[in-house]
PDB file of C-alpha atoms in Angstrom:
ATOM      1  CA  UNK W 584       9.185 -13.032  24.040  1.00 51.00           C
ATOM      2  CA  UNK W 585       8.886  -9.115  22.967  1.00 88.00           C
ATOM      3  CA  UNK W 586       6.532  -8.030  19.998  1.00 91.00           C
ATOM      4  CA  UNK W 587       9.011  -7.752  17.519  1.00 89.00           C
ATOM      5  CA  UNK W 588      11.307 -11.170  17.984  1.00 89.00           C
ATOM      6  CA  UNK W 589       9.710 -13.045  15.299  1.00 89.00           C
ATOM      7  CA  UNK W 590      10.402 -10.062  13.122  1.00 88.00           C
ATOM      8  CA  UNK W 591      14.104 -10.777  14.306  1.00 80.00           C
ATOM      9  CA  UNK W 592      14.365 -13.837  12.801  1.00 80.00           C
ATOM     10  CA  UNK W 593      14.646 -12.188   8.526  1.00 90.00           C
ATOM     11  CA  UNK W 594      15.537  -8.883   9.899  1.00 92.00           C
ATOM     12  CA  UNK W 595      18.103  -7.766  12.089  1.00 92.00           C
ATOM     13  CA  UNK W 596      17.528  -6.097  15.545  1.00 92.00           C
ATOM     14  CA  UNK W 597      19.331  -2.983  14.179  1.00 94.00           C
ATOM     15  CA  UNK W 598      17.017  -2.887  11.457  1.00 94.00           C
ATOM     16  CA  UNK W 599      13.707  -3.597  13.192  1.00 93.00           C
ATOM     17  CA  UNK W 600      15.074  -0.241  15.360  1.00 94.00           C
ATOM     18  CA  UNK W 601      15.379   1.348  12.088  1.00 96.00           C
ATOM     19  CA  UNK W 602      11.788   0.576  11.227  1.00 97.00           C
ATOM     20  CA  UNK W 603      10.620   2.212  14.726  1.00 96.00           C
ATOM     21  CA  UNK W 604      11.963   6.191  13.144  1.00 97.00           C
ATOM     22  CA  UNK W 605      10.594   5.477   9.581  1.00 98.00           C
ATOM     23  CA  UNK W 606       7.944   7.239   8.113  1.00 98.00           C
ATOM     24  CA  UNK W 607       5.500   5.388   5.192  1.00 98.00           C
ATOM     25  CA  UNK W 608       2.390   6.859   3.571  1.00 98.00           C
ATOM     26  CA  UNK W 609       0.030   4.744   2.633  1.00 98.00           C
ATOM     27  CA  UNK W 610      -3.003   5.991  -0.017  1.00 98.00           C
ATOM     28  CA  UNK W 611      -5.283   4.579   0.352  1.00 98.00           C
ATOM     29  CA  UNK W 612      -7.512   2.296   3.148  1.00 98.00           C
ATOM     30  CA  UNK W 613      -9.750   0.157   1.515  1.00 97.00           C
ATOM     31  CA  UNK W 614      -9.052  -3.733  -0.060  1.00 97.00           C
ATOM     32  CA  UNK W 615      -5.113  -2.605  -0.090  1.00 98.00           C
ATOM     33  CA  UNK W 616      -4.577   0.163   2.170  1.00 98.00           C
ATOM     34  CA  UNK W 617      -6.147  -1.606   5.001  1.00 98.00           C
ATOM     35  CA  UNK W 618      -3.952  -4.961   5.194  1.00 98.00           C
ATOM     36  CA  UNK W 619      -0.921  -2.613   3.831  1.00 98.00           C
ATOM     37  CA  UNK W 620      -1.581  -0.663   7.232  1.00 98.00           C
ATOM     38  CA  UNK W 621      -2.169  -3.606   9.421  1.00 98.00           C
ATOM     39  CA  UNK W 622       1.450  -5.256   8.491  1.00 98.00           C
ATOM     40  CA  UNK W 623       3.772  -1.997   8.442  1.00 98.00           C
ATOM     41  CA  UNK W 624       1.879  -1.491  11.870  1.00 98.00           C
ATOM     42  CA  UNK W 625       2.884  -5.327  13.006  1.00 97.00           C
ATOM     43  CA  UNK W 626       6.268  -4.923  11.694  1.00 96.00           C
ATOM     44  CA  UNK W 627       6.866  -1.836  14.129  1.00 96.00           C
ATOM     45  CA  UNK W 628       6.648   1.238  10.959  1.00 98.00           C
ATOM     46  CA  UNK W 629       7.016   4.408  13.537  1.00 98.00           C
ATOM     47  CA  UNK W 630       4.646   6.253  12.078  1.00 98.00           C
ATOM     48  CA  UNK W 631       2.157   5.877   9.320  1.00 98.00           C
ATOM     49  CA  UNK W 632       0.307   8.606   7.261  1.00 98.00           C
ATOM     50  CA  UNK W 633      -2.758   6.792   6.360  1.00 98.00           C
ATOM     51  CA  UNK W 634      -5.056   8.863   3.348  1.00 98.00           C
ATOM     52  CA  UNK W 635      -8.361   8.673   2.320  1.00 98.00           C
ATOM     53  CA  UNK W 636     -11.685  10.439   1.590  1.00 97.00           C
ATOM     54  CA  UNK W 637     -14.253   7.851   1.351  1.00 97.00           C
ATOM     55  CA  UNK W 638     -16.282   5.957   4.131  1.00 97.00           C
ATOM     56  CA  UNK W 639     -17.347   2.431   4.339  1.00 97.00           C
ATOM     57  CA  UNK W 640     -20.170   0.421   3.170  1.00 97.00           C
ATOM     58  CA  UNK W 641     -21.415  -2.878   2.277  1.00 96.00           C
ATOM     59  CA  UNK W 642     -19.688  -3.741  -0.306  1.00 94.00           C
ATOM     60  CA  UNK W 643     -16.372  -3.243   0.938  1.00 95.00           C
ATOM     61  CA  UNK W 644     -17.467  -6.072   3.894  1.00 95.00           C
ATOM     62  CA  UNK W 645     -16.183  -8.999   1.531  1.00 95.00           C
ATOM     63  CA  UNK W 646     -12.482  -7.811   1.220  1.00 96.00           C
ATOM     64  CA  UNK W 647     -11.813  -4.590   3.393  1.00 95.00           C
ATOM     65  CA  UNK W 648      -9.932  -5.802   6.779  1.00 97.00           C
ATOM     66  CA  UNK W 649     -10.827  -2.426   8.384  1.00 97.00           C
ATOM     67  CA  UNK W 650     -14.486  -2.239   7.524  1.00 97.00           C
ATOM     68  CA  UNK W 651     -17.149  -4.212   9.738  1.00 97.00           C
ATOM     69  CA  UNK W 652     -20.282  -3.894  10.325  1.00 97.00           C
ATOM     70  CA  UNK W 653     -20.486  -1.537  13.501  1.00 96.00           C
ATOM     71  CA  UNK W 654     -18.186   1.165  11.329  1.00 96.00           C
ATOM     72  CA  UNK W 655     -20.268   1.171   8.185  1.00 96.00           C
ATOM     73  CA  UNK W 656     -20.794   4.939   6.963  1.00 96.00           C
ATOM     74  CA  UNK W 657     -17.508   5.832   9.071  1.00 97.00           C
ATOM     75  CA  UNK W 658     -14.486   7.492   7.604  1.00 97.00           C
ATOM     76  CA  UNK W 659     -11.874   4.768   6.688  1.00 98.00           C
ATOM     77  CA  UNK W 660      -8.642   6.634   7.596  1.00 98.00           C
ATOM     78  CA  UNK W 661     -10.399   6.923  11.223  1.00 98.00           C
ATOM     79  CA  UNK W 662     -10.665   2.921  11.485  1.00 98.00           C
ATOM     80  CA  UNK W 663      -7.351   2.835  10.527  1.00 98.00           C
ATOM     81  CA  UNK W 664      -6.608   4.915  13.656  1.00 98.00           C
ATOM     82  CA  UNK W 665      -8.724   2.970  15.642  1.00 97.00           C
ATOM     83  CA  UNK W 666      -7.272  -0.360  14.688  1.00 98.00           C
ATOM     84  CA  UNK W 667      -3.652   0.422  14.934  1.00 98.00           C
ATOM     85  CA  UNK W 668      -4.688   1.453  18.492  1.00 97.00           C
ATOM     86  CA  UNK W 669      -5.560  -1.934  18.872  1.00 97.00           C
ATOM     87  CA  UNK W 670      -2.430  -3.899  16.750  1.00 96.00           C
ATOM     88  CA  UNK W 671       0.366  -1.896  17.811  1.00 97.00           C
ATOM     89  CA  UNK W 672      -0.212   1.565  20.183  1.00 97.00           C
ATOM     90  CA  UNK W 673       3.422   2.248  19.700  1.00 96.00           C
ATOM     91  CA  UNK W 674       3.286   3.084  16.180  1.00 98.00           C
ATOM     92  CA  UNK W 675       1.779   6.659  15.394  1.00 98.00           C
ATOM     93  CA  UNK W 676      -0.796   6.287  12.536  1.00 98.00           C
ATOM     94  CA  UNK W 677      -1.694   9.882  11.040  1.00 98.00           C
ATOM     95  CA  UNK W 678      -5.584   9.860   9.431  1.00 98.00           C
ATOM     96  CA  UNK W 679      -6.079  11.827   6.408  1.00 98.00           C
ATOM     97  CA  UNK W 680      -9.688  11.876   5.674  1.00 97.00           C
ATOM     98  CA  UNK W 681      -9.171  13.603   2.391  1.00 96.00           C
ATOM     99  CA  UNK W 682      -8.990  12.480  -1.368  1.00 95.00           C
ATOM    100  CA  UNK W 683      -5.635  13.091  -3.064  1.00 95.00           C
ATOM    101  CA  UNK W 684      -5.781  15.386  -5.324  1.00 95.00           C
ATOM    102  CA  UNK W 685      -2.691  17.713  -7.287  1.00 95.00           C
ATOM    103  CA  UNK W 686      -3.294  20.573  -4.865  1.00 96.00           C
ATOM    104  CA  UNK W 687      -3.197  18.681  -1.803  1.00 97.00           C
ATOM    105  CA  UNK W 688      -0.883  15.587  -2.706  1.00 97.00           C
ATOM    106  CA  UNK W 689       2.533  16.999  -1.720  1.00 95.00           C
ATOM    107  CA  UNK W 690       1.661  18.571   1.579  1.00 96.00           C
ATOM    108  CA  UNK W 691       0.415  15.263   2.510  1.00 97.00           C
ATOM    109  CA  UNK W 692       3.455  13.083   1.558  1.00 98.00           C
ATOM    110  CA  UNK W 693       6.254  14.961   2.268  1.00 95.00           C
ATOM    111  CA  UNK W 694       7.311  13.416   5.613  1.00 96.00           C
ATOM    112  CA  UNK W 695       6.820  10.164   4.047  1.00 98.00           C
ATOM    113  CA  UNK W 696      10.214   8.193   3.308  1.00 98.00           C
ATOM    114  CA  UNK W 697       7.849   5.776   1.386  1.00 98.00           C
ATOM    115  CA  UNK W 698       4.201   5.874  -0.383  1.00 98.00           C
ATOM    116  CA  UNK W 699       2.116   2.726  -1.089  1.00 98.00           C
ATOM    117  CA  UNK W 700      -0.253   3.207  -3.644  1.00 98.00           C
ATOM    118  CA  UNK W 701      -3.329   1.362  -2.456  1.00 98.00           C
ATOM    119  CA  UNK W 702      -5.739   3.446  -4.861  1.00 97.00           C
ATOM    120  CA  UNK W 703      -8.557   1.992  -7.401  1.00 93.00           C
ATOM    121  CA  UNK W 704      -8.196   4.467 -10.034  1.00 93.00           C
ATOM    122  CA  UNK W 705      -5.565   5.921 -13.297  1.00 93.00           C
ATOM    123  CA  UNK W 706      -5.697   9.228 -12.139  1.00 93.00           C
ATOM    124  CA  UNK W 707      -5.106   9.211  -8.514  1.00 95.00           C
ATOM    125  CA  UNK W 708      -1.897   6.957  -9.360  1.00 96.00           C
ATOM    126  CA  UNK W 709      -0.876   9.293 -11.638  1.00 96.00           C
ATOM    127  CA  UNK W 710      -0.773  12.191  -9.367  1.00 97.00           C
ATOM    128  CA  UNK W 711       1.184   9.621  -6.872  1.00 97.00           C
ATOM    129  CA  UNK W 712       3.676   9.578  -8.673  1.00 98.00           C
ATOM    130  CA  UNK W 713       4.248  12.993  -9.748  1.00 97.00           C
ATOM    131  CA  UNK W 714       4.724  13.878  -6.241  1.00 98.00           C
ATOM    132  CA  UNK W 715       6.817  11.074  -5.448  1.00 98.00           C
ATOM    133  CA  UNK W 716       8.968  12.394  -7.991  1.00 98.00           C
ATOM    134  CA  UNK W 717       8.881  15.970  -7.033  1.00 98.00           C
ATOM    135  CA  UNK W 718       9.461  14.608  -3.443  1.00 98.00           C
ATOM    136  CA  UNK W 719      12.298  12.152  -4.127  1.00 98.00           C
ATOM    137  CA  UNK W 720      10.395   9.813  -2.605  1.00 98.00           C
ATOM    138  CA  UNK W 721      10.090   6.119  -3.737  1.00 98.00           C
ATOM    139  CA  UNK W 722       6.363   4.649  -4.543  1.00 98.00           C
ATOM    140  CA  UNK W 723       5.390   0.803  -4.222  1.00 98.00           C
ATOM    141  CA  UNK W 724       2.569   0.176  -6.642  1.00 98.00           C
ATOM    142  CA  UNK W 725      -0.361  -2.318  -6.450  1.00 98.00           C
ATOM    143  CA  UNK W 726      -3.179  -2.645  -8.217  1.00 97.00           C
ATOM    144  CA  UNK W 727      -5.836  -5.642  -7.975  1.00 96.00           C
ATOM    145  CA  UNK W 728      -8.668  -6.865 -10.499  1.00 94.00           C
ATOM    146  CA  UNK W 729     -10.236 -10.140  -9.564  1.00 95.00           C
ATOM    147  CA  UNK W 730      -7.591 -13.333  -9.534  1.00 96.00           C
ATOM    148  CA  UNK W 731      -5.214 -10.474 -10.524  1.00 96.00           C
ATOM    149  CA  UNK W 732      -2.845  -8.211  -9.428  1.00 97.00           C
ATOM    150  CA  UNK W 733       0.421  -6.527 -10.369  1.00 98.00           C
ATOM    151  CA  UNK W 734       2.997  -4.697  -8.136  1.00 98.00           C
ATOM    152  CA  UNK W 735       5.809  -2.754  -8.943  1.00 98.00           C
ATOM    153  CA  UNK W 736       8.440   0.046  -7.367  1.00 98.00           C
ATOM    154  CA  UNK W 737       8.820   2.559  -8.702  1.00 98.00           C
ATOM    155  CA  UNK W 738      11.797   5.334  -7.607  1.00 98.00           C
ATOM    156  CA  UNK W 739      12.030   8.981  -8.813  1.00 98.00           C
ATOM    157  CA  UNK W 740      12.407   9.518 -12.401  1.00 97.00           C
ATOM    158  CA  UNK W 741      11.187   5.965 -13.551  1.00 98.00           C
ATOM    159  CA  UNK W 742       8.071   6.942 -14.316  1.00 97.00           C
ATOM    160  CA  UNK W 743       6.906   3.311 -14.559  1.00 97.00           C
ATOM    161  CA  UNK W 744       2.910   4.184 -14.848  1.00 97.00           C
ATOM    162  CA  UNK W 745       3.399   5.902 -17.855  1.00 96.00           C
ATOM    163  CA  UNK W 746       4.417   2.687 -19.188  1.00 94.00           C
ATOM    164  CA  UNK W 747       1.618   0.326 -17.447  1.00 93.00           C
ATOM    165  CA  UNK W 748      -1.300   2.907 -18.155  1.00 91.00           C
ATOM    166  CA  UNK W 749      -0.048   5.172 -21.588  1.00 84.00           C
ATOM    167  CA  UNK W 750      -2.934   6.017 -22.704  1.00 75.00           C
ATOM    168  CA  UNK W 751      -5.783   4.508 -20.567  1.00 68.00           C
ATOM    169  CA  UNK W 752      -7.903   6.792 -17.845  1.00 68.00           C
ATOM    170  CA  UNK W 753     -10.123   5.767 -15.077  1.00 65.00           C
ATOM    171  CA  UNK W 754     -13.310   4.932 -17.349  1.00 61.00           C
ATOM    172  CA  UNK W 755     -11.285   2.327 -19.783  1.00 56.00           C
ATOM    173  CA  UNK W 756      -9.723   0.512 -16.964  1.00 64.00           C
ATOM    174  CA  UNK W 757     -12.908  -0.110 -14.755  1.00 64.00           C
ATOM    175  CA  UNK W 758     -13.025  -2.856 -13.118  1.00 69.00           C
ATOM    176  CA  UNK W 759     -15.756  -5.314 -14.173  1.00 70.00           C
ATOM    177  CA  UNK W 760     -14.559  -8.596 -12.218  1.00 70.00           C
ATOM    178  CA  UNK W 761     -14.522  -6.816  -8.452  1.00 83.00           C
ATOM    179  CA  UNK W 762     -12.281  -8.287  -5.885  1.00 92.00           C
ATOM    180  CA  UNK W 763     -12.604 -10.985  -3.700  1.00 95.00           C
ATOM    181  CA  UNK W 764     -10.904 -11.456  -0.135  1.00 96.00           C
ATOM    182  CA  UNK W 765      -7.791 -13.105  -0.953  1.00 97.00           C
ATOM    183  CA  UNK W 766      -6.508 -11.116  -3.988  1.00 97.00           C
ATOM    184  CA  UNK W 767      -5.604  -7.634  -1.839  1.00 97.00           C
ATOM    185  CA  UNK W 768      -4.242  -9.489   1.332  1.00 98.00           C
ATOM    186  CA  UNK W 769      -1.688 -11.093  -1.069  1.00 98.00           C
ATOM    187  CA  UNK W 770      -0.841  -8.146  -3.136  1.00 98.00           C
ATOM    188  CA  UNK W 771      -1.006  -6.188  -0.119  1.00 98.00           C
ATOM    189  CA  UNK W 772       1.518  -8.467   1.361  1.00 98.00           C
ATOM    190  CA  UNK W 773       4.250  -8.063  -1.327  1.00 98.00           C
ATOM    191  CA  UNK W 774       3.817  -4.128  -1.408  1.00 98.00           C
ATOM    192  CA  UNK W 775       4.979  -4.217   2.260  1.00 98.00           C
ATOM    193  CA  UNK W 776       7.863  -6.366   1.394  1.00 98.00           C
ATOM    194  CA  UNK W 777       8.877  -3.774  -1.005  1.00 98.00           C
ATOM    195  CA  UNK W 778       8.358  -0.862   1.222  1.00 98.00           C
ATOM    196  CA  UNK W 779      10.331  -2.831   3.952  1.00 98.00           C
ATOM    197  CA  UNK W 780      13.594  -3.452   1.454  1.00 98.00           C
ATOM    198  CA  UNK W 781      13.356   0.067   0.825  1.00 98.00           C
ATOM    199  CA  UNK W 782      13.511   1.230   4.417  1.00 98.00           C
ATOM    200  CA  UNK W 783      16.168  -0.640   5.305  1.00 97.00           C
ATOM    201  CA  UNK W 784      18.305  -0.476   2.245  1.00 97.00           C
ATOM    202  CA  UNK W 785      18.283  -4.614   1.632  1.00 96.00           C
ATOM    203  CA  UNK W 786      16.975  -7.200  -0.991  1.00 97.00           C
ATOM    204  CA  UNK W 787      15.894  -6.819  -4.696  1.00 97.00           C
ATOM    205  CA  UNK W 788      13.409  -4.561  -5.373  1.00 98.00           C
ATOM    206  CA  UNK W 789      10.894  -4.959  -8.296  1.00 98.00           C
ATOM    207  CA  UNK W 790      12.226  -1.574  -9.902  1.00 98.00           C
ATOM    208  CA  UNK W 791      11.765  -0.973 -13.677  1.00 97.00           C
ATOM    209  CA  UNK W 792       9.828  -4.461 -13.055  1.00 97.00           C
ATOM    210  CA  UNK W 793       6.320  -5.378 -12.602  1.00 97.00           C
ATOM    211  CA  UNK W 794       5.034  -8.524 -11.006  1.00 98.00           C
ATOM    212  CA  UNK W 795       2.268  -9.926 -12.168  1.00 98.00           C
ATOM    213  CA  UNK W 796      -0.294 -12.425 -10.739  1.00 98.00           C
ATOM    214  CA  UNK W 797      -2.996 -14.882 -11.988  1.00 98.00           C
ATOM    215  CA  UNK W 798      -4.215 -16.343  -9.116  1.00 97.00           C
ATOM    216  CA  UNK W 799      -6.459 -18.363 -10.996  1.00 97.00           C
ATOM    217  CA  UNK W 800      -3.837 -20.423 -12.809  1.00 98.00           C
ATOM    218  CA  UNK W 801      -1.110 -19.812 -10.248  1.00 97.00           C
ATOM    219  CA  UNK W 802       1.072 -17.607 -12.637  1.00 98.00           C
ATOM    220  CA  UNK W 803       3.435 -15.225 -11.035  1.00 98.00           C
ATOM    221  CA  UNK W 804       5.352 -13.311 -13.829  1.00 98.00           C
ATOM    222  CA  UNK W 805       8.007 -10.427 -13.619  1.00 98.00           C
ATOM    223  CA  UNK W 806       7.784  -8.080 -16.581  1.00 96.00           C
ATOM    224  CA  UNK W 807      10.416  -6.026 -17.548  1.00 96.00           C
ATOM    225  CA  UNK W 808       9.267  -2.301 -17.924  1.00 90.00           C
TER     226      UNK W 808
END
């Protein structure tokens, strides 16, 4: 059986080719960004740009897929490279090791058919989505606290964040409950579900929508935005 045949079985062959010349950007390559990277790579995304500044350490062993303990102090965008090498050497992963900022945002993302916010802070998001805009690019959203998460697509000109985070910056939204292993694998998991219905044009997106999730009483709600 070939890599992709499983893949087969929701998705049509025509569309796994499809996924082979797409392009997603993914921000992010910590809790999120790492098992966001580790299914588009799986499902056979041609190329992935994968962005971020920071560098591992312990801390980020409980949760972070690409972080172990040989690669502590190491650039995370540069494990991503290194583990796609690994998962799928067909699929070309691009490292970023920079933080997004407004100056730098839209020369990053502009090939990028999709973006995945995998970020931890208001700010960065916000920027996201003002080049996503500019770009005419869509943006899946994710965000994880704890036993909870929320997810939500946003396309051009819906300017969806303004609604979740009016009025909030990074200090009043910190996040005192951390995150355990579970809670970005499964938000990480329906981002990528998004990002594929967006790539190949099929399936109900969570647009003007946000999905959220208490994993600690197993309550999965849509919100209308």
């Amino acid at each position: 059986m070939g890599r992709y045949d499983r893949n087969m079985m929701c998705i049509s062959e025509e569309e796994n080719n499809l996924l082979r010349h797409k392009t997603v950007a993914v921000a992010g390559c910590g809790g999120l960004g790492g098992h966001i990277i580790e299914m588009l790579g799986r499902l056979g995304v041609g190329k992935i740009i994968a962005i971020d500044g920071d560098v591992f350490e312990d801390s980020n062993l409980n949760r972070q897929i690409l972080s172990h303990t040989q690669n502590l102090g190491k650039p995370k965008a540069l494990a991503a490279l290194e583990r796609m090498k690994l998962v799928n050497p067909d699929v070309e992963l691009l490292p970023v090791m920079n933080i997004i900022d407004e100056n730098n945002a839209g020369i990053m993302l502009k090939k990028a058919e999709v973006v995945i916010d995998a970020l931890d802070n208001v700010s960065g998001r916000m920027i996201l989505q003002q080049s996503c805009e500019d770009l005419g690019v869509p943006l899946v959203h994710g965000a994880i606290s704890g036993w909870y998460a929320q997810v939500a697509t946003i396309m051009p000109g819906d300017r969806t964040l303004d609604k979740i985070y009016s009025g909030l910056n990074d200090a009043e939204i910190k996040n005192p409950l951390g995150n355990p292993s579970f809670t970005p694998a499964l938000t990480a998991s329906i981002e990528v579900s998004e990002a594929l219905k967006l790539l190949i044009g099929r399936g109900e997106l969570l647009r003007n929508k946000m999905l959220f999730i208490n994993l600690l009483d197993n309550n999965y709600e849509i919100i209308e935005m």
